[in-house]
PDB file of N, CA, C and O in Angstrom:
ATOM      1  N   UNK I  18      -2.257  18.129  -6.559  1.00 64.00           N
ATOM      2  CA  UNK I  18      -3.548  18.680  -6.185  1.00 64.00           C
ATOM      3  C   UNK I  18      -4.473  18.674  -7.385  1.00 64.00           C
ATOM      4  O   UNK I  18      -4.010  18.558  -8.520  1.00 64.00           O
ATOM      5  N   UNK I  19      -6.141  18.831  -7.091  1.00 72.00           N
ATOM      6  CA  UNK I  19      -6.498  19.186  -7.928  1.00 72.00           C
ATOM      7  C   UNK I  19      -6.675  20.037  -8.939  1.00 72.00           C
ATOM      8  O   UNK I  19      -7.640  19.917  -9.694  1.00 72.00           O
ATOM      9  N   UNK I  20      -5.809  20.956  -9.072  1.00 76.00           N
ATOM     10  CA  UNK I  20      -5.258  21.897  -9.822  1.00 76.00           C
ATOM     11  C   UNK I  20      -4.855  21.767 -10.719  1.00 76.00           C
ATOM     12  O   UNK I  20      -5.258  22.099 -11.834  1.00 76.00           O
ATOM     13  N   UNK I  21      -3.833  21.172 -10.344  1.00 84.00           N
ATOM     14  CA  UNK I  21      -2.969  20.265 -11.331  1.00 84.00           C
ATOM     15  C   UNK I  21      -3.235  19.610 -12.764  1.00 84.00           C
ATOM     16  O   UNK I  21      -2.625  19.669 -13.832  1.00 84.00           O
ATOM     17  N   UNK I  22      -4.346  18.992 -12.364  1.00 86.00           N
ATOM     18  CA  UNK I  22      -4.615  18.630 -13.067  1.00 86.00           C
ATOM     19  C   UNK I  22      -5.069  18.876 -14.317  1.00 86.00           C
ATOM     20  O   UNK I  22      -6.085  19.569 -14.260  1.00 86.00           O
ATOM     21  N   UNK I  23      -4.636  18.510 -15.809  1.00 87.00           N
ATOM     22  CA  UNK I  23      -4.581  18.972 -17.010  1.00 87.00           C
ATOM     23  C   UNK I  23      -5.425  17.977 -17.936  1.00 87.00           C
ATOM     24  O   UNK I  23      -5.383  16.752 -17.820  1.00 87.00           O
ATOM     25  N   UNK I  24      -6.264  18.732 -18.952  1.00 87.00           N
ATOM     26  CA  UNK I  24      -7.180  17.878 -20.176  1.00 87.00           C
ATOM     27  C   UNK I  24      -5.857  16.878 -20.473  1.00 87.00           C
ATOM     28  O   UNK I  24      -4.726  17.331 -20.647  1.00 87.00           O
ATOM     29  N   UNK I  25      -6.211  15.320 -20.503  1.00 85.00           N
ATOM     30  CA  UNK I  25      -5.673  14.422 -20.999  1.00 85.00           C
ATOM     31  C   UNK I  25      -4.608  13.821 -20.325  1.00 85.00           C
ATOM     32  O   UNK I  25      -3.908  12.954 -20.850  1.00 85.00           O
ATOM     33  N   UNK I  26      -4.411  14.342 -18.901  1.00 88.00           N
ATOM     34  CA  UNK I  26      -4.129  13.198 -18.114  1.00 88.00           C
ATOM     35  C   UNK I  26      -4.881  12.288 -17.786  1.00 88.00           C
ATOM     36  O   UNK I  26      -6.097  12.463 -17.865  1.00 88.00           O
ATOM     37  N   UNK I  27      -4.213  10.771 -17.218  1.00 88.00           N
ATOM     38  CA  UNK I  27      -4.517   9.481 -17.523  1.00 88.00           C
ATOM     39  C   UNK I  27      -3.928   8.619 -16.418  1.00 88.00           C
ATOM     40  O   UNK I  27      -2.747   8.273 -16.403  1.00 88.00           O
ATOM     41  N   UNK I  28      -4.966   8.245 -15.349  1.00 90.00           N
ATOM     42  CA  UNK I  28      -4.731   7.694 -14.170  1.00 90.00           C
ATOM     43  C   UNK I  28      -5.121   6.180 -14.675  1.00 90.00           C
ATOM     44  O   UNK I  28      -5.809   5.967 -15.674  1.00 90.00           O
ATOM     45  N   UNK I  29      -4.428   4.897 -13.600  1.00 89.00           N
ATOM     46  CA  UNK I  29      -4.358   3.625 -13.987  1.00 89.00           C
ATOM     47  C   UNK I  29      -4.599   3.287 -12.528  1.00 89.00           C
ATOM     48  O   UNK I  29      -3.995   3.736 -11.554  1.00 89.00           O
ATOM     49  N   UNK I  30      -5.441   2.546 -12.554  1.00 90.00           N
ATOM     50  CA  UNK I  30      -6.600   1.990 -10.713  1.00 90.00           C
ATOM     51  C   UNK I  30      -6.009   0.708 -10.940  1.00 90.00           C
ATOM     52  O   UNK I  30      -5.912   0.502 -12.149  1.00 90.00           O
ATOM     53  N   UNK I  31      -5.531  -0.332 -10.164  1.00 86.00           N
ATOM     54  CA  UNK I  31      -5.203  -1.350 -10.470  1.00 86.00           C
ATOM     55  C   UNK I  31      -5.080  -2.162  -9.664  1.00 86.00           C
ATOM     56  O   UNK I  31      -4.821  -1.730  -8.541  1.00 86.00           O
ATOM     57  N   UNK I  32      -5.169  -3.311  -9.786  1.00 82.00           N
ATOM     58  CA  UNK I  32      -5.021  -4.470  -8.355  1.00 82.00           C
ATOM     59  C   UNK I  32      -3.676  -4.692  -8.559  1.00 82.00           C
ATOM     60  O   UNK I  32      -3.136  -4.826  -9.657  1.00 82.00           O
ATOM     61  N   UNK I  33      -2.859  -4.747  -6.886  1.00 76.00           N
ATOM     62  CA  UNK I  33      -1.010  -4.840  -6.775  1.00 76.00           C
ATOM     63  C   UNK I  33      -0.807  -5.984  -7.885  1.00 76.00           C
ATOM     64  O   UNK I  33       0.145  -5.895  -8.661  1.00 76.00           O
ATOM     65  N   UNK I  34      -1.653  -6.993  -7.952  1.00 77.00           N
ATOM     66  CA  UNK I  34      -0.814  -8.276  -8.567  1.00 77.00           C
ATOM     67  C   UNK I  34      -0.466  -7.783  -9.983  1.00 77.00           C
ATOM     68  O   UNK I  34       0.394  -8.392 -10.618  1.00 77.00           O
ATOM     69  N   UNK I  35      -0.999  -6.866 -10.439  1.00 84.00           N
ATOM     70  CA  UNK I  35      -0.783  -6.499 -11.580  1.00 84.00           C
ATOM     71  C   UNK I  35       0.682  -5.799 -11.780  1.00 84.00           C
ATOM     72  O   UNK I  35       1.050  -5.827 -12.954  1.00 84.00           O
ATOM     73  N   UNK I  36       1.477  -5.254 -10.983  1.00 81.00           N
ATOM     74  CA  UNK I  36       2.517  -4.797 -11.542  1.00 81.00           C
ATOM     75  C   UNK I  36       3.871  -6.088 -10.618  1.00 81.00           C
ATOM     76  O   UNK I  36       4.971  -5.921 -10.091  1.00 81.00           O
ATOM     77  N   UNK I  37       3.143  -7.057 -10.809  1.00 82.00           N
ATOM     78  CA  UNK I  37       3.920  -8.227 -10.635  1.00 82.00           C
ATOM     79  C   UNK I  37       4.079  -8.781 -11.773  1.00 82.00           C
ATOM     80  O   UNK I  37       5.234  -9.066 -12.090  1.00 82.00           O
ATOM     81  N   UNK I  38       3.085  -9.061 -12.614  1.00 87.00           N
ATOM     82  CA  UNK I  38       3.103  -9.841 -13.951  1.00 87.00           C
ATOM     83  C   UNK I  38       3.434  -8.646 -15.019  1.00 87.00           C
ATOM     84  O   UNK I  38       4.354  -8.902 -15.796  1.00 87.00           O
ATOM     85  N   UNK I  39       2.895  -7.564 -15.134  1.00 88.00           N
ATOM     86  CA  UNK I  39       3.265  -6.684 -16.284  1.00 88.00           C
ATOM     87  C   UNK I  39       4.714  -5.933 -15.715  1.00 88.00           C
ATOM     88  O   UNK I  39       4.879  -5.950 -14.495  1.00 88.00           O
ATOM     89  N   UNK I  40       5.353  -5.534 -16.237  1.00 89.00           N
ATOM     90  CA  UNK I  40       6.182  -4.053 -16.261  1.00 89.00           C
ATOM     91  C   UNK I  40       5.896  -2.892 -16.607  1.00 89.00           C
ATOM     92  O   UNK I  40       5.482  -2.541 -17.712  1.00 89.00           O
ATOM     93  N   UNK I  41       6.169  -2.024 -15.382  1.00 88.00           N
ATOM     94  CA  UNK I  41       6.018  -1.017 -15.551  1.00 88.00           C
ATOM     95  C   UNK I  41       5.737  -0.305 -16.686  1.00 88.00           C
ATOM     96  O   UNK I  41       4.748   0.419 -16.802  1.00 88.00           O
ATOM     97  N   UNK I  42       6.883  -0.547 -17.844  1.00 92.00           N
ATOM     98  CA  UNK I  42       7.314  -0.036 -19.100  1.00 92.00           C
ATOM     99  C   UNK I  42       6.064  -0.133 -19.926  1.00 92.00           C
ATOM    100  O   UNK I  42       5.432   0.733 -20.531  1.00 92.00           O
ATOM    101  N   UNK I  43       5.830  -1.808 -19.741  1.00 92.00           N
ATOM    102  CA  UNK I  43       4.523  -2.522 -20.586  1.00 92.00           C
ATOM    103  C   UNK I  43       3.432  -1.620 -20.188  1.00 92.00           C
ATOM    104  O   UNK I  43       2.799  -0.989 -21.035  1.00 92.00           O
ATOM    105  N   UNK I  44       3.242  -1.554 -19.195  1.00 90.00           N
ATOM    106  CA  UNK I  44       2.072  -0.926 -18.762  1.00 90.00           C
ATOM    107  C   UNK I  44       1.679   0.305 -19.171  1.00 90.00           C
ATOM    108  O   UNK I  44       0.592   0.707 -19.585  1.00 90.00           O
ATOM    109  N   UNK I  45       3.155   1.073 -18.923  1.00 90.00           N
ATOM    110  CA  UNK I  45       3.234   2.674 -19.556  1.00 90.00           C
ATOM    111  C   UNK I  45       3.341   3.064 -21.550  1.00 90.00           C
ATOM    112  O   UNK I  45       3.361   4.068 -22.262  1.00 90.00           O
ATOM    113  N   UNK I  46       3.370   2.080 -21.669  1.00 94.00           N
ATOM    114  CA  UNK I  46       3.343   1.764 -23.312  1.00 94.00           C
ATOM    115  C   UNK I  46       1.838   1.568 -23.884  1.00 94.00           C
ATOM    116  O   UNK I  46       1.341   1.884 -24.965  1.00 94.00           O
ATOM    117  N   UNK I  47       1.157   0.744 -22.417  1.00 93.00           N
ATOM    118  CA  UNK I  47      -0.586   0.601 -23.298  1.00 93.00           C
ATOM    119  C   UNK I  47      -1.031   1.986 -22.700  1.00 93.00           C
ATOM    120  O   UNK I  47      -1.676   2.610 -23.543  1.00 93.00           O
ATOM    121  N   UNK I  48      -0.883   2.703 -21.441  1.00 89.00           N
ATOM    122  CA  UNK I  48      -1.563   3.901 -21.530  1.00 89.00           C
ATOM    123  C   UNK I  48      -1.238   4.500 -22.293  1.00 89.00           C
ATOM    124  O   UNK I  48      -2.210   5.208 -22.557  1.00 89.00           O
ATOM    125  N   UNK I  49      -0.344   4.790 -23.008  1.00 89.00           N
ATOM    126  CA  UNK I  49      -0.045   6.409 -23.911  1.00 89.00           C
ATOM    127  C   UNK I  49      -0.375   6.055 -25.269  1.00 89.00           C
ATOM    128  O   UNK I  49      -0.160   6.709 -26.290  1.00 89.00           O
ATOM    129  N   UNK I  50      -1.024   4.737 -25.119  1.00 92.00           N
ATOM    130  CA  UNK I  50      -0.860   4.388 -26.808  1.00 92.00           C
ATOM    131  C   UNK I  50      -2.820   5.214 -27.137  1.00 92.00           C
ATOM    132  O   UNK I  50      -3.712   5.708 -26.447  1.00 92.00           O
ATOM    133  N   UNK I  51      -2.538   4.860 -28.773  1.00 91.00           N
ATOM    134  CA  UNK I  51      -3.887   6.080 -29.075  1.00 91.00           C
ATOM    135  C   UNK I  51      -4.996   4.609 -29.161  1.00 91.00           C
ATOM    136  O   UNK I  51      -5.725   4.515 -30.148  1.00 91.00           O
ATOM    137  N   UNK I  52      -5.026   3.932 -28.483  1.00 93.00           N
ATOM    138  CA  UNK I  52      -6.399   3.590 -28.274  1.00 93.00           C
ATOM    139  C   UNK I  52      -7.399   3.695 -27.400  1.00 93.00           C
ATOM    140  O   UNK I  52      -7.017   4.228 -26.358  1.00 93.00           O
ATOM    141  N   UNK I  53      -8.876   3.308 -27.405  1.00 92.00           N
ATOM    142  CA  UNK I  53      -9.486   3.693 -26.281  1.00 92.00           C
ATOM    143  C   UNK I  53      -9.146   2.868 -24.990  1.00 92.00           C
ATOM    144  O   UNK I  53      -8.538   1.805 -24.863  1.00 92.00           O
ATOM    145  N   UNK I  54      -9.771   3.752 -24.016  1.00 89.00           N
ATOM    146  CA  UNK I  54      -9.427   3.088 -22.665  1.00 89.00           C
ATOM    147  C   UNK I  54      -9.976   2.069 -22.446  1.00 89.00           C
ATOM    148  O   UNK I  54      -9.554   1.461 -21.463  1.00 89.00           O
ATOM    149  N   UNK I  55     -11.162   1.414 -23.254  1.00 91.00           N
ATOM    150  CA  UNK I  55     -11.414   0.028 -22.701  1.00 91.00           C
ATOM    151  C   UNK I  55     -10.700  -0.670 -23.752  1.00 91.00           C
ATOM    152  O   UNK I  55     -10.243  -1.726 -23.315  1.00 91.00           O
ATOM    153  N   UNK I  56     -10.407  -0.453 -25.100  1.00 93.00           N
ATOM    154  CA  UNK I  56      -8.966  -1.676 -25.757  1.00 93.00           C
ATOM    155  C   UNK I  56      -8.181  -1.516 -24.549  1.00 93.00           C
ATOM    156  O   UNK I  56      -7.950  -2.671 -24.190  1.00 93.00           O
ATOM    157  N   UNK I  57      -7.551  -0.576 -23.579  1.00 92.00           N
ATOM    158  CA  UNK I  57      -6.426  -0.081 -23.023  1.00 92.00           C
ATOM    159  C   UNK I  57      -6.796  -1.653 -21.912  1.00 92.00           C
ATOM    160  O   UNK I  57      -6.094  -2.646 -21.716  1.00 92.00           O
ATOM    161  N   UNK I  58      -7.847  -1.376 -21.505  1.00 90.00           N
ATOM    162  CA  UNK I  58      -8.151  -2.383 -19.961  1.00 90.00           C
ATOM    163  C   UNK I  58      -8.021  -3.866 -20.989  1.00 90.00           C
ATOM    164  O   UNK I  58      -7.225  -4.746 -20.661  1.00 90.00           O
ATOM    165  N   UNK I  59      -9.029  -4.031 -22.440  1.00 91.00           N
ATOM    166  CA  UNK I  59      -8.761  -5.376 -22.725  1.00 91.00           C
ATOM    167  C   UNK I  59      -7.200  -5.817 -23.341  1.00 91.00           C
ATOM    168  O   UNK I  59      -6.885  -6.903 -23.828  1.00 91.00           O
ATOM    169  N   UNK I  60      -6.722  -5.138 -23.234  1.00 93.00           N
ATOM    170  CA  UNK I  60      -5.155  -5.327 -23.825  1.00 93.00           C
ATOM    171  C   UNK I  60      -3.933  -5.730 -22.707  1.00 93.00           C
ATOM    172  O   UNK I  60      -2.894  -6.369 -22.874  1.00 93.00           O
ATOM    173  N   UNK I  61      -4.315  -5.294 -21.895  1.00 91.00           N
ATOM    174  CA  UNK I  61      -3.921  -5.868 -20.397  1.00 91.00           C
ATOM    175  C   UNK I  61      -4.471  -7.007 -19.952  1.00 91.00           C
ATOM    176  O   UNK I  61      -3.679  -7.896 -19.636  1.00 91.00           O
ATOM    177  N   UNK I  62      -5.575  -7.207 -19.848  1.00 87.00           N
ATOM    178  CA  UNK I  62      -6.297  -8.283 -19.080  1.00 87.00           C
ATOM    179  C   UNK I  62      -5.735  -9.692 -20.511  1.00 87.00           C
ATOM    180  O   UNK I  62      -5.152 -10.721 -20.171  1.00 87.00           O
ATOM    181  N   UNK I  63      -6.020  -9.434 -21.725  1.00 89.00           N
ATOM    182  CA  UNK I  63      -5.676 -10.085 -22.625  1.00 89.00           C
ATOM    183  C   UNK I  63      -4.002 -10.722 -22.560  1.00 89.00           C
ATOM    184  O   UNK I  63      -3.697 -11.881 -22.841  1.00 89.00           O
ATOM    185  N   UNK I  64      -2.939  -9.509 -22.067  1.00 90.00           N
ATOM    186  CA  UNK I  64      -1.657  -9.894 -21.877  1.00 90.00           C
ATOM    187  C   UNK I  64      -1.734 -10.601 -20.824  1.00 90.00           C
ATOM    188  O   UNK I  64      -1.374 -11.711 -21.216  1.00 90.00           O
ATOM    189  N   UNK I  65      -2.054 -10.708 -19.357  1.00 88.00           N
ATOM    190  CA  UNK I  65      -2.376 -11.071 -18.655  1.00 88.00           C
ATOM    191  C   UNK I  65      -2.629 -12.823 -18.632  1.00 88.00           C
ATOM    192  O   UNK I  65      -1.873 -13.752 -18.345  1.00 88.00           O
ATOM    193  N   UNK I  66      -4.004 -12.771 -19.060  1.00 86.00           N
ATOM    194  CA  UNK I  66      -4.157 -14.144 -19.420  1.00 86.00           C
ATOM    195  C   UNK I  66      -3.044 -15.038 -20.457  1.00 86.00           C
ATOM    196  O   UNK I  66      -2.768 -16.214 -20.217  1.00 86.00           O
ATOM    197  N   UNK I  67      -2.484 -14.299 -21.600  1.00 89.00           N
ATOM    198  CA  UNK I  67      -1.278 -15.114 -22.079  1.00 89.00           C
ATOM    199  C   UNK I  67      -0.282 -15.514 -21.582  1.00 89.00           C
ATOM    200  O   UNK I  67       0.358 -16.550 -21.761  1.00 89.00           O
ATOM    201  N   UNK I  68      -0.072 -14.245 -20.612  1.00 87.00           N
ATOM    202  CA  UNK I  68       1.410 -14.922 -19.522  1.00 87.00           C
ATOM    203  C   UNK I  68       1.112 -16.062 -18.714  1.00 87.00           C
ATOM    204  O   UNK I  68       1.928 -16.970 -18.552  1.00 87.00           O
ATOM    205  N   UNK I  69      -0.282 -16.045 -18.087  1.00 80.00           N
ATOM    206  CA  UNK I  69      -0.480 -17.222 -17.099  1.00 80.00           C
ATOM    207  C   UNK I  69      -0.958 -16.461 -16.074  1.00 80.00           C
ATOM    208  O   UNK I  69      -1.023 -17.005 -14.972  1.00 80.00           O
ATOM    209  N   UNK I  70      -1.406 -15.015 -16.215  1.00 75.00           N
ATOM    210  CA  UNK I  70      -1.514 -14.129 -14.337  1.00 75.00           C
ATOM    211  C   UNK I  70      -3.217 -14.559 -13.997  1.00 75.00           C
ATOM    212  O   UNK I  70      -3.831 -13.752 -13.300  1.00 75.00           O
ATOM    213  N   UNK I  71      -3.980 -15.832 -14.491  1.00 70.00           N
ATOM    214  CA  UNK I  71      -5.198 -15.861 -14.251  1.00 70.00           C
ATOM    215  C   UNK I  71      -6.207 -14.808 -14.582  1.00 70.00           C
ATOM    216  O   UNK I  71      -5.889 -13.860 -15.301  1.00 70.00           O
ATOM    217  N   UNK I  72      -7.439 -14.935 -14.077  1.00 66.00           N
ATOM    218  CA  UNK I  72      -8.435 -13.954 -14.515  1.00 66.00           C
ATOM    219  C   UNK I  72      -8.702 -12.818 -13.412  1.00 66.00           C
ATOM    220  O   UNK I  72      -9.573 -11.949 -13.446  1.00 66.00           O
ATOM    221  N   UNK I  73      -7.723 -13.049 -12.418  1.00 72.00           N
ATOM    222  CA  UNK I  73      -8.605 -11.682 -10.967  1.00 72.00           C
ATOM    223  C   UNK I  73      -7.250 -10.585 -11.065  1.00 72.00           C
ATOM    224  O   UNK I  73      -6.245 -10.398 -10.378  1.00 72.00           O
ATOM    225  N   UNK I  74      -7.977  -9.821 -12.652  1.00 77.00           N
ATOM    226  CA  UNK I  74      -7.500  -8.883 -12.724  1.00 77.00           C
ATOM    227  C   UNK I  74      -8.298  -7.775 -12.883  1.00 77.00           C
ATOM    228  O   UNK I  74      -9.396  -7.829 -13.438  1.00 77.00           O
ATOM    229  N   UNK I  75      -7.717  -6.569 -12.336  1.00 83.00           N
ATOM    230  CA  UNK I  75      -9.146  -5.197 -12.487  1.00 83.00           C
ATOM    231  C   UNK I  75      -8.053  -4.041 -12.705  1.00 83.00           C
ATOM    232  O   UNK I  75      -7.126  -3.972 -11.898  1.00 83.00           O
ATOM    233  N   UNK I  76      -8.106  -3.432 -13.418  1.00 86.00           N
ATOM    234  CA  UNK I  76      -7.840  -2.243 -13.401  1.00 86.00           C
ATOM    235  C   UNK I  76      -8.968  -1.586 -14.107  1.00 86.00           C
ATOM    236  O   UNK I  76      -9.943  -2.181 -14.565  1.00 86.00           O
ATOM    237  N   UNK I  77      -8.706  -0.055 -14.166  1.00 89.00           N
ATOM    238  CA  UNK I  77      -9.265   1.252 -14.406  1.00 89.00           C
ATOM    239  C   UNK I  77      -8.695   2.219 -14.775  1.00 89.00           C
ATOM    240  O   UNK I  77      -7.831   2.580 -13.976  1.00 89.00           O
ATOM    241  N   UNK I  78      -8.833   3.096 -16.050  1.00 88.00           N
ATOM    242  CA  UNK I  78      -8.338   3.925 -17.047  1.00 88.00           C
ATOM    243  C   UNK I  78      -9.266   5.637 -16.212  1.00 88.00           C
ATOM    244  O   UNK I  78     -10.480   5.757 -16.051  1.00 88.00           O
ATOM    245  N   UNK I  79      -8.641   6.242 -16.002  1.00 89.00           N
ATOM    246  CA  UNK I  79      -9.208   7.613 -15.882  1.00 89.00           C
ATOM    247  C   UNK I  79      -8.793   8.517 -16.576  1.00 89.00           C
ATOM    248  O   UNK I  79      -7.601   8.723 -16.346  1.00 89.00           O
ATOM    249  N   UNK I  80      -9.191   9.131 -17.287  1.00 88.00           N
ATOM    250  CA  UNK I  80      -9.046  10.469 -18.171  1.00 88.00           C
ATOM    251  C   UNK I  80      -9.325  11.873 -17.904  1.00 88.00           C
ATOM    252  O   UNK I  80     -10.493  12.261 -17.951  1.00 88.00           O
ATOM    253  N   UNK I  81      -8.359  12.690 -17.625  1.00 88.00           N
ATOM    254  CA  UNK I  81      -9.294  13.952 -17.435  1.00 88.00           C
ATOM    255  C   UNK I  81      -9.414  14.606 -18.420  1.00 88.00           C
ATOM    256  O   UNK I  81      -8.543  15.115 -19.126  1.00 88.00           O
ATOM    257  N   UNK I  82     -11.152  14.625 -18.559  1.00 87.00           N
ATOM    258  CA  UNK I  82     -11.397  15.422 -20.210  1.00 87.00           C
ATOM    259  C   UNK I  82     -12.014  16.609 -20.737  1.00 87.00           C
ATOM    260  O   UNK I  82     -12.527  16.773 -21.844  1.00 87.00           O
ATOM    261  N   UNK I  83     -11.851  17.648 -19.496  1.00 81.00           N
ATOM    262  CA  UNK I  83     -12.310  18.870 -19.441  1.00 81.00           C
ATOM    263  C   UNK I  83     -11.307  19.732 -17.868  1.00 81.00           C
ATOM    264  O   UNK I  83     -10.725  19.009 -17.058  1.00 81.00           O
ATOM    265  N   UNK I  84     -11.304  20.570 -17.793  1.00 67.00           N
ATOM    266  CA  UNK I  84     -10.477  21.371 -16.630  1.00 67.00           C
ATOM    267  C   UNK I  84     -11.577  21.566 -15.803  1.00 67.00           C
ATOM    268  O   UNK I  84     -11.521  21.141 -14.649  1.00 67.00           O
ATOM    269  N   UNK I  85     -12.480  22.091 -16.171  1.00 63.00           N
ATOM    270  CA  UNK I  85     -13.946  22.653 -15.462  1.00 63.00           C
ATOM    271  C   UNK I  85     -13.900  21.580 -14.143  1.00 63.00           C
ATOM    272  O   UNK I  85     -13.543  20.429 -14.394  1.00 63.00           O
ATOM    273  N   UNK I  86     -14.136  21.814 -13.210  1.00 58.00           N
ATOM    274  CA  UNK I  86     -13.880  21.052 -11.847  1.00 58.00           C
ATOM    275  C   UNK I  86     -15.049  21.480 -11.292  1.00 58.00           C
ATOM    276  O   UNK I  86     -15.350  21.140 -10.148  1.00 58.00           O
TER     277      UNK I  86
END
């Protein structure tokens, strides 16, 4: 719920094909890492293109950065 929710949780919006080419692990390794969320999106899209997963990739980084609702 929205309750729940705590300063500095970190939601990941993503198109399915994406957890075809990345792993989970991979994936959960660029969110927690201390960079910003758009290195976070170009660091993916960047892995992405090296493996071969083409360019129709989208994801989205959400942060919650205050409790105040």
């Amino acid at each position: 719920t929205i309750s729940d929710l705590k300063r500095g949780d970190i939601f990941l919006l993503c198109t399915d094909g994406l957890l075809k080419i990345l792993s989970f692990k991979k994936l959960k390794s660029i969110m927690f890492s201390k960079i910003s969320n758009s290195d976070k999106s170009r660091t993916i899209y960047d892995l992405v293109k090296k493996i071969g997963g083409g360019d129709d990739v989208s994801c989205i980084f959400i942060e919650i950065l205050t409790k105040e609702i």
